[in-house]
Short mmCIF file of C-alpha atoms and ligand atoms in Angstrom, two decimals:
data_model
loop_
_atom_site.label_atom_id
_atom_site.label_comp_id
_atom_site.label_asym_id
_atom_site.label_seq_id
_atom_site.Cartn_x
_atom_site.Cartn_y
_atom_site.Cartn_z
CA MET A 22 4.96 -16.22 -15.82
CA ALA A 23 1.92 -18.28 -15.08
CA THR A 24 1.96 -21.81 -14.00
CA VAL A 25 -0.36 -23.95 -16.03
CA LEU A 26 -1.62 -27.43 -15.57
CA ASP A 27 0.33 -29.49 -18.05
CA ILE A 28 -2.28 -31.94 -19.23
CA ALA A 29 0.29 -33.80 -21.31
CA LYS A 30 2.20 -34.63 -18.18
CA ARG A 31 -0.79 -35.89 -16.34
CA ASN A 32 -0.13 -39.52 -15.67
CA PRO A 33 -3.05 -41.52 -17.04
CA ASN A 34 -2.24 -44.41 -14.74
CA ALA A 35 -2.22 -42.32 -11.62
CA ALA A 36 -5.25 -43.25 -9.64
CA PRO A 37 -6.06 -41.22 -6.56
CA VAL A 38 -4.98 -43.31 -3.65
CA ALA A 39 -5.45 -43.19 0.07
CA VAL A 40 -2.80 -44.97 2.05
CA SER A 41 -4.11 -47.62 4.35
CA ASP A 42 -2.11 -49.52 6.91
CA ALA A 43 -2.66 -52.67 4.85
CA ALA A 44 -1.17 -50.98 1.81
CA ARG A 45 1.76 -49.85 3.88
CA ALA A 46 2.23 -53.33 5.29
CA ALA A 47 2.17 -54.72 1.75
CA GLY A 48 5.27 -52.72 0.96
CA PHE A 49 3.69 -49.62 -0.47
CA ILE A 50 6.42 -46.99 -0.64
CA GLU A 51 5.01 -44.20 -2.75
CA LYS A 52 1.87 -42.89 -4.26
CA THR A 53 1.98 -41.43 -7.72
CA ALA A 54 1.85 -37.68 -8.08
CA GLU A 55 -1.40 -36.87 -9.82
CA LEU A 56 -0.56 -33.54 -11.30
CA ASN A 57 2.55 -31.95 -12.59
CA VAL A 58 2.44 -28.23 -12.84
CA VAL A 59 5.01 -26.50 -14.95
CA ALA A 60 5.82 -22.91 -15.66
CA GLY A 61 4.09 -22.35 -18.94
CA ALA A 62 3.20 -19.59 -21.34
CA ALA A 63 1.72 -16.82 -19.29
CA PRO A 64 -1.87 -15.93 -19.97
CA GLY A 65 -2.74 -12.34 -19.03
CA GLY A 66 -2.97 -11.59 -15.35
CA ALA A 67 -0.26 -13.97 -14.16
CA SER A 68 1.61 -12.92 -11.04
CA LEU A 69 5.29 -12.10 -11.22
CA VAL A 70 5.73 -12.80 -7.52
CA GLY A 71 8.08 -15.71 -6.87
CA LEU A 72 9.63 -15.82 -10.34
CA THR A 73 13.31 -16.36 -11.00
CA ARG A 74 15.42 -13.83 -12.90
CA ASP A 75 15.14 -15.92 -16.07
CA GLN A 76 11.37 -16.19 -15.73
CA LEU A 77 11.10 -12.43 -15.22
CA LYS A 78 13.18 -11.94 -18.34
CA ASP A 79 10.79 -14.18 -20.31
CA SER A 80 7.85 -12.23 -18.93
CA LEU A 81 9.39 -8.98 -20.15
CA ALA A 82 10.15 -10.48 -23.55
CA ALA A 83 6.54 -11.65 -23.80
CA ILE A 84 5.28 -8.06 -23.62
CA GLY A 85 7.80 -6.80 -26.14
CA VAL A 86 10.46 -5.25 -23.90
CA PRO A 87 13.60 -5.15 -26.08
CA GLU A 88 16.35 -7.56 -25.15
CA ARG A 89 18.91 -4.80 -24.52
CA GLU A 90 16.76 -3.58 -21.62
CA HIS A 91 16.17 -6.98 -20.02
CA LYS A 92 19.00 -6.91 -17.53
CA MET A 93 18.16 -3.47 -16.20
CA ARG A 94 14.40 -4.11 -16.11
CA VAL A 95 14.82 -7.44 -14.32
CA ALA A 96 17.03 -5.72 -11.73
CA GLN A 97 14.34 -3.06 -11.20
CA LEU A 98 11.54 -5.59 -10.87
CA TRP A 99 13.71 -7.69 -8.57
CA HIS A 100 14.33 -4.78 -6.24
CA TRP A 101 10.66 -3.80 -6.06
CA ILE A 102 9.27 -7.31 -5.69
CA TYR A 103 11.87 -8.90 -3.44
CA PHE A 104 13.54 -6.07 -1.58
CA ARG A 105 10.61 -3.72 -1.08
CA GLY A 106 7.70 -6.14 -1.24
CA ALA A 107 5.80 -3.99 -3.78
CA LYS A 108 2.18 -4.94 -4.35
CA ASP A 109 1.46 -2.58 -7.21
CA PHE A 110 3.39 -1.69 -10.36
CA ALA A 111 2.48 1.96 -9.64
CA GLU A 112 5.03 1.91 -6.79
CA MET A 113 7.87 1.25 -9.24
CA THR A 114 8.62 4.88 -9.79
CA ASN A 115 12.01 4.40 -11.41
CA MET A 116 10.30 2.71 -14.35
CA GLY A 117 8.54 4.70 -17.06
CA LYS A 118 4.79 5.10 -16.84
CA GLU A 119 4.29 3.42 -20.18
CA LEU A 120 6.21 0.28 -19.15
CA ARG A 121 4.38 0.15 -15.81
CA ALA A 122 1.09 0.27 -17.68
CA ARG A 123 2.15 -2.55 -19.98
CA LEU A 124 3.26 -4.65 -17.04
CA ALA A 125 0.01 -3.99 -15.21
CA ALA A 126 -2.01 -4.94 -18.30
CA ALA A 127 -0.27 -8.30 -18.62
CA TYR A 128 0.68 -9.26 -15.08
CA THR A 129 -0.08 -8.80 -11.41
CA LEU A 130 1.89 -8.81 -8.18
CA ALA A 131 -0.73 -10.97 -6.51
CA ARG A 132 0.17 -13.28 -3.67
CA PRO A 133 -1.40 -16.67 -3.12
CA GLN A 134 -4.56 -16.33 -1.04
CA VAL A 135 -4.30 -16.64 2.72
CA VAL A 136 -7.36 -18.75 3.51
CA SER A 137 -6.80 -18.59 7.24
CA GLU A 138 -4.29 -17.40 9.77
CA GLN A 139 -4.01 -18.86 13.24
CA VAL A 140 -1.90 -17.26 15.91
CA SER A 141 -0.77 -19.30 18.87
CA LYS A 142 -0.54 -17.90 22.37
CA ASP A 143 3.23 -18.25 22.03
CA GLY A 144 3.33 -16.18 18.83
CA THR A 145 3.61 -19.05 16.36
CA ARG A 146 1.54 -18.38 13.24
CA LYS A 147 0.11 -20.87 10.83
CA TRP A 148 -1.30 -19.92 7.46
CA LEU A 149 -3.43 -22.04 5.19
CA ILE A 150 -2.47 -20.79 1.75
CA ARG A 151 -4.36 -21.41 -1.47
CA MET A 152 -2.21 -21.28 -4.56
CA ALA A 153 -3.54 -19.73 -7.75
CA SER A 154 -5.49 -22.11 -9.93
CA THR A 155 -3.23 -23.61 -12.56
CA GLY A 156 -5.91 -24.43 -15.10
CA PRO A 157 -9.53 -25.41 -15.54
CA LEU A 158 -9.13 -28.65 -13.61
CA ASP A 159 -7.45 -27.09 -10.61
CA LYS A 160 -9.27 -25.30 -7.80
CA GLY A 161 -6.03 -24.08 -6.30
CA ALA A 162 -3.82 -26.29 -4.17
CA GLU A 163 -3.78 -25.64 -0.44
CA ILE A 164 -0.71 -25.90 1.71
CA GLU A 165 0.23 -24.90 5.24
CA CYS A 166 3.13 -22.73 6.25
CA VAL A 167 4.25 -22.02 9.82
CA TYR A 168 6.16 -19.08 11.33
CA ILE A 169 8.03 -19.69 14.58
CA PRO A 170 9.37 -16.48 16.17
CA GLU A 171 12.02 -16.37 18.87
CA THR A 172 13.74 -13.32 20.33
CA ASP A 173 16.80 -13.66 18.11
CA ARG A 174 15.43 -15.36 15.02
CA GLY A 175 12.27 -16.09 13.08
CA THR A 176 11.95 -19.46 11.36
CA LEU A 177 9.58 -20.11 8.50
CA CYS A 178 8.64 -23.73 7.83
CA VAL A 179 7.72 -24.05 4.15
CA SER A 180 6.11 -26.77 2.06
CA SER A 181 7.63 -28.15 -1.14
CA GLN A 182 4.73 -30.30 -2.33
CA VAL A 183 1.00 -30.49 -1.87
CA GLY A 184 0.85 -33.66 0.18
CA CYS A 185 3.69 -36.14 -0.20
CA THR A 186 4.12 -39.18 -2.42
CA LEU A 187 5.96 -40.98 0.35
CA THR A 188 4.17 -42.88 3.07
CA CYS A 189 6.10 -42.61 6.33
CA SER A 190 3.93 -44.44 8.82
CA PHE A 191 4.01 -41.75 11.53
CA CYS A 192 3.36 -38.75 9.28
CA HIS A 193 0.00 -37.20 8.61
CA THR A 194 1.08 -35.54 5.38
CA GLY A 195 1.94 -39.00 4.05
CA THR A 196 -1.73 -39.96 4.10
CA GLN A 197 -2.80 -37.07 1.89
CA ARG A 198 -4.33 -38.24 -1.33
CA LEU A 199 -3.70 -35.39 -3.70
CA VAL A 200 -0.09 -34.76 -4.48
CA ARG A 201 1.63 -32.35 -6.75
CA ASN A 202 4.90 -30.51 -6.79
CA LEU A 203 4.85 -26.85 -5.92
CA THR A 204 6.52 -24.62 -8.49
CA SER A 205 9.53 -22.61 -7.40
CA ALA A 206 7.36 -19.48 -7.49
CA GLU A 207 4.84 -21.11 -5.14
CA ILE A 208 7.63 -22.01 -2.73
CA VAL A 209 9.04 -18.46 -2.77
CA ALA A 210 5.53 -17.03 -2.42
CA GLN A 211 5.23 -18.63 1.03
CA LEU A 212 8.05 -16.37 2.21
CA ILE A 213 6.41 -13.35 0.59
CA VAL A 214 3.09 -14.14 2.26
CA ALA A 215 4.82 -14.50 5.63
CA ARG A 216 6.69 -11.22 5.25
CA ASP A 217 3.47 -9.46 4.28
CA ALA A 218 1.70 -10.86 7.31
CA ILE A 219 4.34 -9.93 9.85
CA GLY A 220 5.33 -6.61 8.30
CA ASP A 221 8.84 -7.68 7.34
CA TRP A 222 9.41 -5.15 4.52
CA PRO A 223 11.18 -1.80 4.63
CA GLY A 224 8.78 0.71 6.13
CA ALA A 225 6.24 -1.92 7.22
CA THR A 226 5.35 -2.71 10.81
CA PRO A 227 4.22 -5.94 12.42
CA PRO A 228 0.59 -6.33 13.43
CA GLU A 229 -0.31 -4.93 16.85
CA GLY A 230 1.00 -7.22 19.59
CA ALA A 231 2.72 -9.65 17.21
CA PHE A 232 5.71 -11.56 18.54
CA VAL A 233 8.68 -11.01 16.25
CA PRO A 234 12.43 -11.17 16.93
CA ASN A 235 13.74 -8.06 18.67
CA ASP A 236 17.43 -8.33 17.88
CA GLY A 237 17.25 -5.77 15.10
CA GLY A 238 17.53 -8.45 12.42
CA ARG A 239 14.98 -9.70 9.95
CA PHE A 240 11.70 -11.11 11.19
CA VAL A 241 12.14 -14.14 8.93
CA SER A 242 15.79 -15.05 9.33
CA ASN A 243 15.68 -18.82 8.79
CA ILE A 244 13.84 -21.17 6.45
CA VAL A 245 13.28 -24.87 7.00
CA PHE A 246 11.86 -27.13 4.29
CA MET A 247 9.97 -29.16 6.85
CA GLY A 248 6.38 -28.51 5.87
CA MET A 249 4.45 -30.71 3.51
CA GLY A 250 6.27 -32.81 0.97
CA GLU A 251 9.62 -34.34 0.19
CA PRO A 252 11.85 -31.52 -1.09
CA LEU A 253 14.19 -33.87 -2.92
CA TYR A 254 11.34 -35.24 -5.02
CA ASN A 255 10.97 -31.69 -6.26
CA THR A 256 14.63 -30.74 -6.41
CA ASP A 257 14.49 -28.51 -9.49
CA ASN A 258 11.90 -26.22 -7.96
CA VAL A 259 13.43 -26.30 -4.48
CA VAL A 260 16.86 -25.36 -5.84
CA ALA A 261 15.36 -22.57 -7.97
CA ALA A 262 13.35 -21.25 -5.00
CA ILE A 263 16.47 -21.22 -2.80
CA GLU A 264 18.26 -19.26 -5.51
CA VAL A 265 15.56 -16.58 -5.32
CA MET A 266 15.33 -16.59 -1.52
CA SER A 267 19.07 -16.23 -1.04
CA ASP A 268 19.69 -13.61 -3.72
CA GLY A 269 21.69 -10.76 -2.17
CA GLU A 270 19.74 -8.05 -3.97
CA GLY A 271 16.32 -9.20 -2.89
CA LEU A 272 15.16 -11.52 -0.11
CA THR A 273 18.77 -12.01 1.04
CA LEU A 274 18.43 -15.08 3.20
CA SER A 275 21.74 -16.69 4.04
CA ARG A 276 22.01 -20.21 2.61
CA ARG A 277 23.45 -21.24 5.97
CA ARG A 278 20.12 -20.31 7.48
CA ILE A 279 18.17 -22.46 5.05
CA THR A 280 17.74 -26.12 5.99
CA VAL A 281 16.36 -28.75 3.65
CA SER A 282 14.98 -31.85 5.34
CA THR A 283 14.85 -35.12 3.41
CA SER A 284 13.59 -38.57 4.24
CA GLY A 285 16.65 -39.86 2.38
CA VAL A 286 16.43 -39.40 -1.39
CA VAL A 287 20.06 -40.43 -1.74
CA PRO A 288 20.60 -39.69 -5.46
CA GLN A 289 19.55 -36.06 -5.03
CA MET A 290 21.58 -35.19 -1.95
CA GLU A 291 24.85 -34.37 -3.66
CA ARG A 292 23.02 -32.14 -6.13
CA LEU A 293 21.36 -30.25 -3.32
CA GLY A 294 24.74 -29.61 -1.73
CA ALA A 295 26.41 -28.63 -4.97
CA GLU A 296 23.64 -26.42 -6.35
CA ALA A 297 21.85 -25.03 -3.32
CA ASN A 298 24.61 -25.29 -0.72
CA THR A 299 22.14 -25.22 2.16
CA MET A 300 22.17 -26.95 5.47
CA LEU A 301 20.88 -30.52 5.39
CA ALA A 302 18.57 -32.38 7.76
CA ILE A 303 17.95 -36.11 7.53
CA SER A 304 14.80 -37.78 8.81
CA LEU A 305 16.56 -40.82 10.23
CA HIS A 306 14.10 -42.03 12.89
CA ALA A 307 15.48 -45.57 13.13
CA VAL A 308 18.90 -47.17 13.42
CA ARG A 309 18.08 -50.60 11.97
CA ASP A 310 16.99 -51.13 8.36
CA GLU A 311 14.17 -53.46 9.35
CA LEU A 312 12.50 -50.77 11.45
CA ARG A 313 13.36 -47.88 9.12
CA ASP A 314 11.83 -49.84 6.21
CA GLU A 315 8.58 -49.63 8.13
CA LEU A 316 8.78 -46.07 9.47
CA VAL A 317 10.40 -44.38 6.47
CA PRO A 318 9.64 -46.72 3.56
CA ILE A 319 12.01 -45.00 1.14
CA ASN A 320 14.61 -46.91 3.17
CA ARG A 321 13.71 -49.94 1.07
CA LYS A 322 15.18 -48.11 -1.91
CA TYR A 323 18.10 -46.44 -0.16
CA ASP A 324 19.10 -48.12 3.06
CA ILE A 325 20.80 -46.64 6.12
CA ALA A 326 24.32 -47.44 4.92
CA GLN A 327 23.71 -45.75 1.56
CA LEU A 328 22.10 -42.79 3.26
CA LEU A 329 24.98 -42.26 5.64
CA ASP A 330 27.51 -42.59 2.81
CA ALA A 331 25.66 -39.81 0.99
CA CYS A 332 25.79 -37.75 4.18
CA ARG A 333 29.54 -38.22 4.45
CA ALA A 334 29.85 -36.99 0.87
CA TYR A 335 27.68 -33.90 1.42
CA PRO A 336 29.73 -30.91 0.31
CA GLY A 337 31.10 -28.42 2.81
CA LEU A 338 30.63 -30.39 6.04
CA SER A 339 32.60 -29.27 9.06
CA ASN A 340 32.08 -28.94 12.78
CA ALA A 341 30.66 -25.50 12.15
CA ARG A 342 28.42 -26.90 9.44
CA ARG A 343 26.81 -30.10 10.62
CA ILE A 344 24.04 -32.30 9.32
CA THR A 345 20.97 -32.40 11.54
CA PHE A 346 19.60 -35.88 12.11
CA GLU A 347 15.93 -35.84 13.03
CA TYR A 348 14.69 -38.62 15.24
CA VAL A 349 11.02 -38.86 16.15
CA MET A 350 10.46 -40.40 19.58
CA LEU A 351 7.98 -43.28 19.28
CA LYS A 352 7.08 -45.06 22.48
CA GLY A 353 8.37 -48.64 22.57
CA VAL A 354 9.34 -48.51 18.90
CA ASN A 355 12.68 -46.71 18.48
CA ASP A 356 13.36 -45.16 21.89
CA SER A 357 15.45 -47.71 23.83
CA ASP A 358 18.91 -47.14 25.30
CA ALA A 359 20.25 -49.60 22.74
CA ASP A 360 18.74 -47.47 19.96
CA ALA A 361 20.45 -44.38 21.36
CA ARG A 362 23.80 -46.14 21.58
CA LYS A 363 23.47 -47.51 18.06
CA LEU A 364 22.58 -44.02 16.84
CA VAL A 365 25.79 -42.44 18.07
CA GLN A 366 27.77 -45.37 16.74
CA LEU A 367 26.22 -45.00 13.29
CA LEU A 368 26.94 -41.27 13.09
CA LYS A 369 30.61 -41.60 14.01
CA GLY A 370 32.75 -39.45 11.74
CA ILE A 371 29.86 -37.34 10.43
CA PRO A 372 29.67 -33.75 11.73
CA ALA A 373 26.20 -34.12 13.16
CA LYS A 374 23.53 -32.70 15.41
CA ILE A 375 20.70 -34.86 16.61
CA ASN A 376 17.26 -33.38 16.90
CA LEU A 377 14.88 -35.44 19.01
CA ILE A 378 11.27 -34.76 18.03
CA PRO A 379 8.49 -35.78 20.38
CA PHE A 380 5.94 -37.59 18.19
CA ASN A 381 2.90 -35.52 17.32
CA PRO A 382 -0.19 -37.68 17.15
CA TRP A 383 -2.86 -37.10 14.54
CA PRO A 384 -6.30 -38.64 14.10
CA GLY A 385 -5.80 -42.29 13.17
CA SER A 386 -2.09 -42.42 13.96
CA LYS A 387 -0.97 -45.71 15.47
CA TYR A 388 1.96 -44.50 17.56
CA GLU A 389 2.38 -42.82 20.91
CA CYS A 390 4.98 -40.29 21.91
CA SER A 391 7.70 -41.66 24.19
CA ASP A 392 7.42 -40.70 27.87
CA TRP A 393 9.33 -37.61 28.88
CA GLU A 394 11.76 -39.56 31.11
CA ARG A 395 12.55 -41.86 28.18
CA ILE A 396 13.25 -38.91 25.89
CA GLU A 397 15.52 -37.39 28.54
CA ARG A 398 17.40 -40.64 29.01
CA PHE A 399 17.80 -41.07 25.25
CA SER A 400 18.97 -37.49 24.95
CA GLU A 401 21.50 -38.00 27.73
CA ILE A 402 23.11 -40.99 26.03
CA VAL A 403 23.42 -39.01 22.83
CA TYR A 404 24.75 -35.98 24.69
CA ARG A 405 27.35 -38.01 26.59
CA ALA A 406 28.62 -39.31 23.25
CA GLY A 407 29.40 -35.71 22.35
CA TYR A 408 26.40 -34.68 20.31
CA ALA A 409 24.17 -31.73 20.88
CA SER A 410 20.75 -33.34 21.17
CA PRO A 411 18.13 -30.67 21.65
CA VAL A 412 14.60 -31.86 22.09
CA ARG A 413 12.41 -29.61 20.01
CA THR A 414 10.50 -27.27 22.25
CA PRO A 415 6.77 -27.39 21.74
CA ARG A 416 5.49 -24.33 19.92
CA GLY A 417 2.06 -23.44 18.62
CA ARG A 418 0.47 -26.28 20.56
CA ASP A 419 -2.92 -24.62 20.50
CA ILE A 420 -3.09 -24.16 16.75
CA LEU A 421 -2.03 -27.62 15.60
CA ALA A 422 1.00 -26.48 13.69
CA ALA A 423 3.14 -29.50 14.44
CA CYS A 424 5.75 -31.42 12.50
CA GLY A 425 4.09 -34.09 10.45
CA GLN A 426 0.60 -32.88 11.23
CA LEU A 427 0.24 -30.61 8.25
CA LYS A 428 -2.44 -31.86 5.95
CA SER A 429 -4.53 -29.47 3.98
CA GLU A 430 -7.26 -31.62 2.58
CA THR A 431 -10.06 -32.06 5.01
CA GLU A 432 -11.58 -29.69 7.46
CA LYS A 433 -13.16 -32.63 9.18
CA LEU A 434 -9.87 -34.16 10.18
CA ARG A 435 -8.62 -30.82 11.41
CA ALA A 436 -11.67 -30.41 13.56
CA ARG A 437 -11.14 -33.86 15.03
CA ALA A 438 -7.51 -33.14 15.68
CA ARG A 439 -8.43 -29.92 17.42
CA MET A 440 -10.81 -31.81 19.64
CA MET A 441 -8.09 -34.30 20.50
CA ALA A 442 -5.78 -31.44 21.39
CA GLU A 443 -8.38 -29.83 23.57
CA GLN A 444 -8.80 -33.09 25.42
CA GLY A 445 -5.08 -33.27 25.97
CA ILE A 446 -4.49 -36.30 23.78
CA GLY A 447 -3.50 -34.56 20.64
CA ALA A 448 -1.10 -32.17 19.12
CA GLU A 449 2.17 -31.16 20.65
CA GLY A 450 2.90 -28.14 18.53
CA VAL A 451 5.66 -26.87 16.36
CA TYR A 452 9.18 -27.53 17.45
CA VAL A 453 11.93 -25.04 17.27
CA VAL A 454 14.50 -26.13 14.76
CA GLY A 455 17.46 -24.65 13.00
CA ASN A 456 21.16 -24.75 13.04
CA GLY A 457 22.01 -22.59 15.96
CA GLU A 458 22.90 -19.59 13.87
N1 SAH B 9 9.59 -34.81 3.85
C1 SAH B 9 10.68 -34.26 4.52
C2 SAH B 9 10.38 -32.93 5.18
C3 SAH B 9 9.03 -32.74 5.82
S1 SAH B 9 8.70 -33.60 7.29
C4 SAH B 9 11.22 -35.24 5.53
O1 SAH B 9 10.59 -36.24 5.78
O2 SAH B 9 12.31 -35.00 6.05
C5 SAH B 9 9.58 -32.68 8.55
C6 SAH B 9 9.98 -33.54 9.75
O3 SAH B 9 8.83 -33.87 10.55
C7 SAH B 9 10.61 -34.87 9.33
O4 SAH B 9 11.72 -35.18 10.12
C8 SAH B 9 9.49 -35.83 9.62
O5 SAH B 9 9.97 -37.12 9.77
C9 SAH B 9 8.89 -35.24 10.89
N2 SAH B 9 7.55 -35.76 11.20
C10 SAH B 9 6.64 -36.25 10.35
N3 SAH B 9 5.53 -36.64 11.02
C11 SAH B 9 5.75 -36.38 12.33
C12 SAH B 9 4.97 -36.53 13.53
N4 SAH B 9 3.75 -37.02 13.47
N5 SAH B 9 5.52 -36.17 14.70
C13 SAH B 9 6.76 -35.63 14.72
N6 SAH B 9 7.52 -35.43 13.65
C14 SAH B 9 7.05 -35.82 12.45
FE1 SF4 B 10 6.63 -37.26 3.26
FE2 SF4 B 10 8.41 -36.37 5.06
FE3 SF4 B 10 5.92 -37.10 5.81
FE4 SF4 B 10 7.67 -38.96 5.03
S1 SF4 B 10 7.87 -37.61 6.85
S2 SF4 B 10 5.51 -38.84 4.41
S3 SF4 B 10 8.79 -37.89 3.41
S4 SF4 B 10 6.45 -35.39 4.50
#
């Protein structure tokens, strides 16, 4: 089913806004999403790729497939689209010719367009992906998606929104003006695009010389919702996308290998646990409310105590199933010994891992990354208190695929960032994440 721009949901008061430091200082927590895109009535030619079982059923009903056949036909489509990666209805040989022709007349199996692919020397790949236009006012939203291969796993970092309504002061995505939620199909499509690109379908092969895991498992084995956007401001679509990604008859990703990272949207956390049952990562970044109010402004709505209570209540926690706390290392801001000690004290009683992230600068950012010795010292305090505290290993340094650097809007900024990187004052790269599985 197509996604259409829902004009009725367009907020008439939503002015495009750029986030200045002054606005941030004045207590500006969120921008307003400009566009809401909903799954709507499918005009001809809509892609079936990324749809849920219910949406596929509706698509079949829309072309007159009788209800008694829906279950079987959905199962067939599901297998071809999500297990085999079919790109053409003609491949679906266990369906009658006549039905295939009707499907092909009404729908496609098109993927979102890959505008560019960059491959790092270390094998990390970054795609700029343009989503299908959702209506006459939409040129097609662009998002970035990053693939981080290791020998025994391949992690895909996906986006949940175009831009982000939140305004964390160290995050590039937070400055992006245009914001809209991705549909569940657009979230799933990022995985499809990645599997196409690295040959991760039965019978496919990776591109010549590509670095992919060599343990005999899947090339994309883990998903992290750590690209653009706040997943828990788009919970419906994120939960629906996870449902599709983890379905045992199709894409078959284990929910324990899917991690959703949130800046702390407390009221949605329990729902995520109950409905999606994934691993959880929290962008903590500060141990005092005063500082977290500044770095992660949603803290003014839901403070550290509320956030940690919600963590304690997250379903299914155990030592084998811990929450990852992300902590960006900002020189002279949040990186003292006292901060490290307070951190371990705060997390007492929560099955936790702490992920220290060296800050990735971007053009116009006002912070610096902590010195390496400081990060090591911080890490040691955390480690001595009994927590695994891996520092994310730089990946994809040469292609600017770093945490918090993703921003799809302007080529100009990207060019400047690339220059900074070349001069050694810029990007650090993607960091290996995941839950050790
Ligand atoms: N919005 C969600 C997920 C996307 S951000 C969230 O905030 O959790 C993924 C991670 O990258 C978060 O922990 C975020 O705080 C971190 N991040 C953002 N900007 C960064 C930067 N410039 N350097 C390092 N990490 C950054
Ligand atoms: Fe949004 Fe996450 Fe960036 Fe904050 S860190 S602005 S929540 S993407």
